[in-house]
Amino acid sequence: MEHIAEFGGIVTGFNITAQCIDLICGKELIKIDKHSRDIILKKTVFEKEGLSRNLIADNAQIIIYDFCTLYVFSQKDYALVGKWQLGTDLSSDICAIAADENTVYCSIRNGKIITLDRQSHSTKEFRISGSSMWAIKIYDEFLVCGTVDGKLLLLNKTTLSIEKTLVLSKKNIRSFYIDGEALYAASQDGKLFKINLTAFEIGAARKNAHKKMFDCIGVHEDTVITASYPCSEVSFWSKETLENQRTISVSLRLSGCAHIENDFLYIASHNILGIDRINLNEVRAKKLGFL
């Protein structure tokens, strides 16, 4: 594993583009050149340090949630576009966010979603479920949500009404990744699922994927990649059958975030003061016996 960026603190969220990496570290938003690794832009945007912040981004804006507060910053210069207090305490904090061209969708603890119109900045509140939703993502004209009580919900993105419900487990579906018409989901009871989104049914499942909590990071070629931060391991699974292809030990701690970009897995965790990356082609070559 290669250490590509050192910031003297824990990176709680980051986004990768063709040229740059935008990240949160302590009180600061930082933009680095992905190739030279030089700092392009750095700005203090928070009053205090915090470990609960995360971000998503597009070409125009960076969207961050921090406990009960939603922030939107300009991608170009990190100017604050707006700040919204969506909750007040641990019963109403933000669990996850997703965004399309027009709307930011904020999952609020105990089963609500608050939407923010990206033009007018008006908000609307919807009661969705009796259970919190710690993972939400856009899928075509739908919003997919994973619930703490083990369900996957397919919502109409316009009305936010539930179109379909799929019971996967009795435990939290806290992480999933969408790859075309397939969704790969991680359950807190250690199960890994492949879901056919067209039929909205289970296509494959694997028990004991990891011994502790894990995330579905993404897909590289014909492989699904998962990471368990408390287990300090990254695993590789067949996209079709979910057969385990390889598990490697990686120094991680507690929790973290990761993204796949081209042939690299970029990863941050509580024991990494910056961002590390794994060359996925080298992992594949070692599995095949070429290295």
Tab-separated table of C-alpha atoms in Angstrom:
chain	number	residue	atom	x	y	z
A	1	MET	CA	0.000	0.000	0.000
A	2	GLU	CA	1.325	3.409	-1.024
A	3	HIS	CA	0.928	6.550	1.101
A	4	ILE	CA	0.007	9.259	-1.423
A	5	ALA	CA	-0.990	12.237	0.738
A	6	GLU	CA	0.101	13.338	4.215
A	7	PHE	CA	-1.928	15.929	6.132
A	8	GLY	CA	-1.123	15.250	9.783
A	9	GLY	CA	-4.735	14.276	10.498
A	10	ILE	CA	-7.532	11.846	9.693
A	11	VAL	CA	-9.316	12.261	6.372
A	12	THR	CA	-13.030	11.732	7.075
A	13	GLY	CA	-14.241	12.012	3.487
A	14	PHE	CA	-12.885	12.548	-0.009
A	15	ASN	CA	-13.876	12.667	-3.666
A	16	ILE	CA	-11.754	11.882	-6.725
A	17	THR	CA	-11.997	13.549	-10.140
A	18	ALA	CA	-9.845	13.105	-13.248
A	19	GLN	CA	-7.347	15.684	-12.002
A	20	CYS	CA	-7.928	16.330	-8.299
A	21	ILE	CA	-8.842	14.899	-4.917
A	22	ASP	CA	-11.053	16.997	-2.616
A	23	LEU	CA	-10.968	15.984	1.035
A	24	ILE	CA	-11.920	16.901	4.591
A	25	CYS	CA	-9.143	16.899	7.190
A	26	GLY	CA	-9.738	18.491	10.573
A	27	LYS	CA	-11.204	21.971	10.059
A	28	GLU	CA	-10.096	22.190	6.451
A	29	LEU	CA	-11.212	21.392	2.930
A	30	ILE	CA	-8.176	20.551	0.799
A	31	LYS	CA	-7.785	20.082	-2.946
A	32	ILE	CA	-4.702	18.256	-4.214
A	33	ASP	CA	-3.508	17.431	-7.705
A	34	LYS	CA	-3.996	13.675	-8.080
A	35	HIS	CA	-0.830	13.247	-10.133
A	36	SER	CA	1.717	15.678	-8.659
A	37	ARG	CA	0.076	15.502	-5.190
A	38	ASP	CA	0.631	19.224	-4.727
A	39	ILE	CA	-1.918	21.183	-2.696
A	40	ILE	CA	-3.964	23.373	-5.061
A	41	LEU	CA	-6.394	24.846	-2.543
A	42	LYS	CA	-6.772	24.718	1.225
A	43	LYS	CA	-9.409	26.518	3.258
A	44	THR	CA	-10.580	26.403	6.879
A	45	VAL	CA	-14.349	25.919	6.673
A	46	PHE	CA	-15.236	24.499	10.117
A	47	GLU	CA	-14.888	26.033	13.564
A	48	LYS	CA	-13.932	22.755	15.236
A	49	GLU	CA	-12.387	19.452	14.241
A	50	GLY	CA	-14.737	16.478	13.894
A	51	LEU	CA	-14.710	12.828	12.839
A	52	SER	CA	-18.354	12.475	11.771
A	53	ARG	CA	-18.107	14.557	8.578
A	54	ASN	CA	-18.345	13.128	5.086
A	55	LEU	CA	-18.829	14.486	1.577
A	56	ILE	CA	-20.122	13.874	-1.904
A	57	ALA	CA	-19.305	16.059	-4.893
A	58	ASP	CA	-20.001	16.839	-8.536
A	59	ASN	CA	-18.374	19.214	-11.004
A	60	ALA	CA	-19.965	22.282	-9.445
A	61	GLN	CA	-20.307	21.698	-5.710
A	62	ILE	CA	-19.048	19.819	-2.673
A	63	ILE	CA	-21.791	18.712	-0.275
A	64	ILE	CA	-20.865	17.877	3.316
A	65	TYR	CA	-22.855	16.630	6.277
A	66	ASP	CA	-21.672	17.105	9.835
A	67	PHE	CA	-23.985	15.746	12.549
A	68	CYS	CA	-27.190	17.785	12.012
A	69	THR	CA	-25.785	20.362	9.578
A	70	LEU	CA	-25.620	20.284	5.785
A	71	TYR	CA	-23.032	22.430	3.977
A	72	VAL	CA	-22.702	23.187	0.263
A	73	PHE	CA	-19.443	24.668	-1.064
A	74	SER	CA	-18.352	25.781	-4.515
A	75	GLN	CA	-16.089	23.190	-6.128
A	76	LYS	CA	-13.960	25.932	-7.682
A	77	ASP	CA	-12.906	28.016	-4.651
A	78	TYR	CA	-14.651	26.396	-1.628
A	79	ALA	CA	-16.879	29.451	-1.184
A	80	LEU	CA	-19.841	28.639	1.075
A	81	VAL	CA	-23.025	28.365	-0.994
A	82	GLY	CA	-25.239	27.599	1.995
A	83	LYS	CA	-25.557	25.997	5.420
A	84	TRP	CA	-28.695	24.323	6.787
A	85	GLN	CA	-29.434	23.003	10.267
A	86	LEU	CA	-31.644	19.987	9.541
A	87	GLY	CA	-31.788	18.504	13.038
A	88	THR	CA	-31.073	19.270	16.673
A	89	ASP	CA	-29.680	16.188	18.418
A	90	LEU	CA	-28.920	12.453	18.099
A	91	SER	CA	-32.559	11.762	17.262
A	92	SER	CA	-32.425	13.962	14.158
A	93	ASP	CA	-28.844	13.896	12.826
A	94	ILE	CA	-27.948	13.242	9.184
A	95	CYS	CA	-27.112	9.603	8.455
A	96	ALA	CA	-26.334	9.749	4.718
A	97	ILE	CA	-26.726	11.976	1.672
A	98	ALA	CA	-27.169	11.620	-2.087
A	99	ALA	CA	-27.629	14.205	-4.823
A	100	ASP	CA	-28.697	14.589	-8.418
A	101	GLU	CA	-28.687	17.657	-10.657
A	102	ASN	CA	-31.637	19.305	-8.890
A	103	THR	CA	-31.872	17.901	-5.361
A	104	VAL	CA	-29.862	16.886	-2.315
A	105	TYR	CA	-31.450	13.979	-0.411
A	106	CYS	CA	-30.595	13.810	3.303
A	107	SER	CA	-31.435	10.711	5.318
A	108	ILE	CA	-32.338	11.750	8.875
A	109	ARG	CA	-32.172	9.371	11.816
A	110	ASN	CA	-35.388	7.463	12.591
A	111	GLY	CA	-36.576	7.198	9.010
A	112	LYS	CA	-37.035	10.672	7.537
A	113	ILE	CA	-35.647	12.220	4.366
A	114	ILE	CA	-35.225	15.969	3.974
A	115	THR	CA	-34.719	17.257	0.426
A	116	LEU	CA	-32.904	20.457	-0.518
A	117	ASP	CA	-33.663	22.103	-3.870
A	118	ARG	CA	-30.244	23.047	-5.268
A	119	GLN	CA	-31.578	26.175	-6.991
A	120	SER	CA	-34.141	27.672	-4.604
A	121	HIS	CA	-32.579	26.123	-1.448
A	122	SER	CA	-36.055	25.252	-0.188
A	123	THR	CA	-36.404	22.098	1.934
A	124	LYS	CA	-39.122	19.459	2.270
A	125	GLU	CA	-39.496	16.700	4.835
A	126	PHE	CA	-40.789	13.164	4.184
A	127	ARG	CA	-41.483	10.294	6.574
A	128	ILE	CA	-40.200	7.135	4.859
A	129	SER	CA	-39.607	4.376	7.365
A	130	GLY	CA	-39.764	3.494	11.030
A	131	SER	CA	-36.072	2.645	10.824
A	132	SER	CA	-33.017	4.826	10.176
A	133	MET	CA	-31.380	4.668	6.738
A	134	TRP	CA	-27.565	4.787	6.800
A	135	ALA	CA	-27.061	4.310	3.047
A	136	ILE	CA	-28.864	6.089	0.184
A	137	LYS	CA	-27.970	6.277	-3.504
A	138	ILE	CA	-29.487	7.409	-6.802
A	139	TYR	CA	-30.550	4.730	-9.289
A	140	ASP	CA	-32.110	6.111	-12.485
A	141	GLU	CA	-35.380	7.753	-11.400
A	142	PHE	CA	-35.263	6.096	-8.010
A	143	LEU	CA	-33.613	6.453	-4.638
A	144	VAL	CA	-32.350	3.256	-3.001
A	145	CYS	CA	-32.120	3.169	0.798
A	146	GLY	CA	-30.679	0.606	3.205
A	147	THR	CA	-32.363	0.469	6.616
A	148	VAL	CA	-31.145	-0.411	10.099
A	149	ASP	CA	-33.740	-3.213	10.297
A	150	GLY	CA	-32.274	-4.983	7.270
A	151	LYS	CA	-34.428	-3.787	4.372
A	152	LEU	CA	-33.655	-2.321	0.978
A	153	LEU	CA	-36.180	0.312	-0.132
A	154	LEU	CA	-36.784	1.528	-3.679
A	155	LEU	CA	-38.279	5.028	-3.610
A	156	ASN	CA	-39.795	7.134	-6.361
A	157	LYS	CA	-37.319	10.020	-6.536
A	158	THR	CA	-40.026	12.605	-7.196
A	159	THR	CA	-42.663	11.647	-4.637
A	160	LEU	CA	-40.360	9.713	-2.268
A	161	SER	CA	-43.059	7.057	-1.956
A	162	ILE	CA	-41.899	3.459	-1.484
A	163	GLU	CA	-42.193	1.489	-4.732
A	164	LYS	CA	-40.634	-1.783	-3.545
A	165	THR	CA	-39.262	-3.329	-0.345
A	166	LEU	CA	-36.754	-6.185	-0.136
A	167	VAL	CA	-35.915	-7.846	3.200
A	168	LEU	CA	-32.235	-8.839	3.242
A	169	SER	CA	-31.441	-9.328	6.915
A	170	LYS	CA	-32.377	-8.420	10.459
A	171	LYS	CA	-29.329	-6.159	10.720
A	172	ASN	CA	-28.315	-2.783	9.300
A	173	ILE	CA	-27.778	-2.488	5.536
A	174	ARG	CA	-25.261	0.298	6.061
A	175	SER	CA	-23.333	0.170	2.800
A	176	PHE	CA	-24.013	-0.703	-0.819
A	177	TYR	CA	-22.656	-0.034	-4.298
A	178	ILE	CA	-24.607	0.164	-7.560
A	179	ASP	CA	-23.004	-1.194	-10.740
A	180	GLY	CA	-25.416	-0.920	-13.664
A	181	GLU	CA	-28.421	-3.122	-12.884
A	182	ALA	CA	-26.649	-4.851	-9.988
A	183	LEU	CA	-26.413	-3.669	-6.399
A	184	TYR	CA	-23.900	-5.130	-3.931
A	185	ALA	CA	-24.914	-4.696	-0.279
A	186	ALA	CA	-23.186	-5.202	3.069
A	187	SER	CA	-25.210	-6.265	6.099
A	188	GLN	CA	-23.977	-5.734	9.627
A	189	ASP	CA	-24.442	-9.457	10.343
A	190	GLY	CA	-21.570	-10.188	7.929
A	191	LYS	CA	-23.587	-11.074	4.816
A	192	LEU	CA	-22.764	-9.841	1.318
A	193	PHE	CA	-25.607	-9.630	-1.217
A	194	LYS	CA	-25.942	-9.175	-4.958
A	195	ILE	CA	-29.301	-7.642	-5.905
A	196	ASN	CA	-30.877	-7.599	-9.354
A	197	LEU	CA	-32.283	-4.071	-9.434
A	198	THR	CA	-34.574	-4.688	-12.407
A	199	ALA	CA	-36.401	-7.500	-10.608
A	200	PHE	CA	-35.504	-6.093	-7.173
A	201	GLU	CA	-34.605	-9.533	-5.861
A	202	ILE	CA	-31.584	-11.309	-4.407
A	203	GLY	CA	-29.331	-12.782	-7.094
A	204	ALA	CA	-26.606	-14.148	-4.813
A	205	ALA	CA	-25.590	-14.024	-1.163
A	206	ARG	CA	-22.530	-14.892	0.886
A	207	LYS	CA	-22.445	-15.414	4.669
A	208	ASN	CA	-19.498	-14.437	6.875
A	209	ALA	CA	-17.962	-12.084	4.320
A	210	HIS	CA	-16.157	-10.404	7.208
A	211	LYS	CA	-16.231	-11.056	10.954
A	212	LYS	CA	-17.040	-7.425	11.735
A	213	MET	CA	-18.701	-4.414	10.090
A	214	PHE	CA	-17.698	-3.838	6.467
A	215	ASP	CA	-18.372	-1.607	3.456
A	216	CYS	CA	-18.991	-2.339	-0.221
A	217	ILE	CA	-16.337	-0.167	-1.862
A	218	GLY	CA	-17.025	-0.780	-5.536
A	219	VAL	CA	-16.244	-2.840	-8.619
A	220	HIS	CA	-12.981	-3.332	-10.495
A	221	GLU	CA	-13.251	-5.324	-13.716
A	222	ASP	CA	-14.980	-8.615	-12.730
A	223	THR	CA	-14.464	-8.162	-8.991
A	224	VAL	CA	-16.463	-6.649	-6.134
A	225	ILE	CA	-14.276	-5.121	-3.426
A	226	THR	CA	-15.215	-4.851	0.249
A	227	ALA	CA	-13.302	-3.441	3.201
A	228	SER	CA	-13.631	-4.158	6.913
A	229	TYR	CA	-11.882	-1.384	8.817
A	230	PRO	CA	-12.114	-3.067	12.269
A	231	CYS	CA	-10.783	-6.334	10.766
A	232	SER	CA	-7.989	-4.555	8.845
A	233	GLU	CA	-8.763	-6.414	5.638
A	234	VAL	CA	-9.860	-5.885	2.053
A	235	SER	CA	-11.630	-8.704	0.202
A	236	PHE	CA	-12.203	-9.444	-3.479
A	237	TRP	CA	-15.316	-11.302	-4.705
A	238	SER	CA	-16.618	-12.578	-8.034
A	239	LYS	CA	-19.177	-10.122	-9.446
A	240	GLU	CA	-21.320	-13.003	-10.634
A	241	THR	CA	-21.223	-15.581	-7.831
A	242	LEU	CA	-19.770	-13.627	-4.857
A	243	GLU	CA	-17.152	-16.356	-4.500
A	244	ASN	CA	-14.210	-15.055	-2.479
A	245	GLN	CA	-11.148	-14.598	-4.700
A	246	ARG	CA	-8.749	-13.125	-2.204
A	247	THR	CA	-8.513	-11.323	1.144
A	248	ILE	CA	-5.518	-9.141	1.974
A	249	SER	CA	-4.435	-7.653	5.295
A	250	VAL	CA	-4.325	-3.856	5.307
A	251	SER	CA	-3.541	-1.684	8.325
A	252	LEU	CA	-6.881	0.012	9.108
A	253	ARG	CA	-8.750	1.040	12.257
A	254	LEU	CA	-12.372	1.491	13.377
A	255	SER	CA	-13.890	3.098	10.285
A	256	GLY	CA	-12.967	4.901	7.111
A	257	CYS	CA	-13.843	5.654	3.500
A	258	ALA	CA	-12.588	4.422	0.149
A	259	HIS	CA	-13.051	4.942	-3.588
A	260	ILE	CA	-11.978	3.018	-6.675
A	261	GLU	CA	-10.634	5.142	-9.517
A	262	ASN	CA	-9.208	3.466	-12.597
A	263	ASP	CA	-6.861	0.728	-11.311
A	264	PHE	CA	-6.380	2.084	-7.791
A	265	LEU	CA	-8.231	1.756	-4.490
A	266	TYR	CA	-7.864	4.974	-2.492
A	267	ILE	CA	-8.499	4.509	1.216
A	268	ALA	CA	-8.576	6.560	4.439
A	269	SER	CA	-9.005	5.302	7.994
A	270	HIS	CA	-8.460	6.388	11.598
A	271	ASN	CA	-4.857	5.168	11.641
A	272	ILE	CA	-3.910	6.868	8.342
A	273	LEU	CA	-2.842	10.519	8.488
A	274	GLY	CA	-3.890	11.246	4.929
A	275	ILE	CA	-4.792	8.868	2.094
A	276	ASP	CA	-3.249	5.562	1.010
A	277	ARG	CA	-3.838	3.637	-2.186
A	278	ILE	CA	-3.618	0.046	-3.396
A	279	ASN	CA	-2.653	-0.885	-6.949
A	280	LEU	CA	-5.439	-3.282	-7.939
A	281	ASN	CA	-3.555	-4.629	-10.946
A	282	GLU	CA	-0.750	-5.736	-8.630
A	283	VAL	CA	-3.256	-7.487	-6.367
A	284	ARG	CA	-4.736	-9.256	-9.384
A	285	ALA	CA	-1.280	-10.256	-10.675
A	286	LYS	CA	-0.318	-11.738	-7.312
A	287	LYS	CA	-3.564	-13.715	-7.225
A	288	LEU	CA	-2.796	-15.149	-10.641
A	289	GLY	CA	0.785	-15.903	-9.619
A	290	PHE	CA	2.511	-13.383	-11.913
A	291	LEU	CA	4.168	-11.450	-9.057
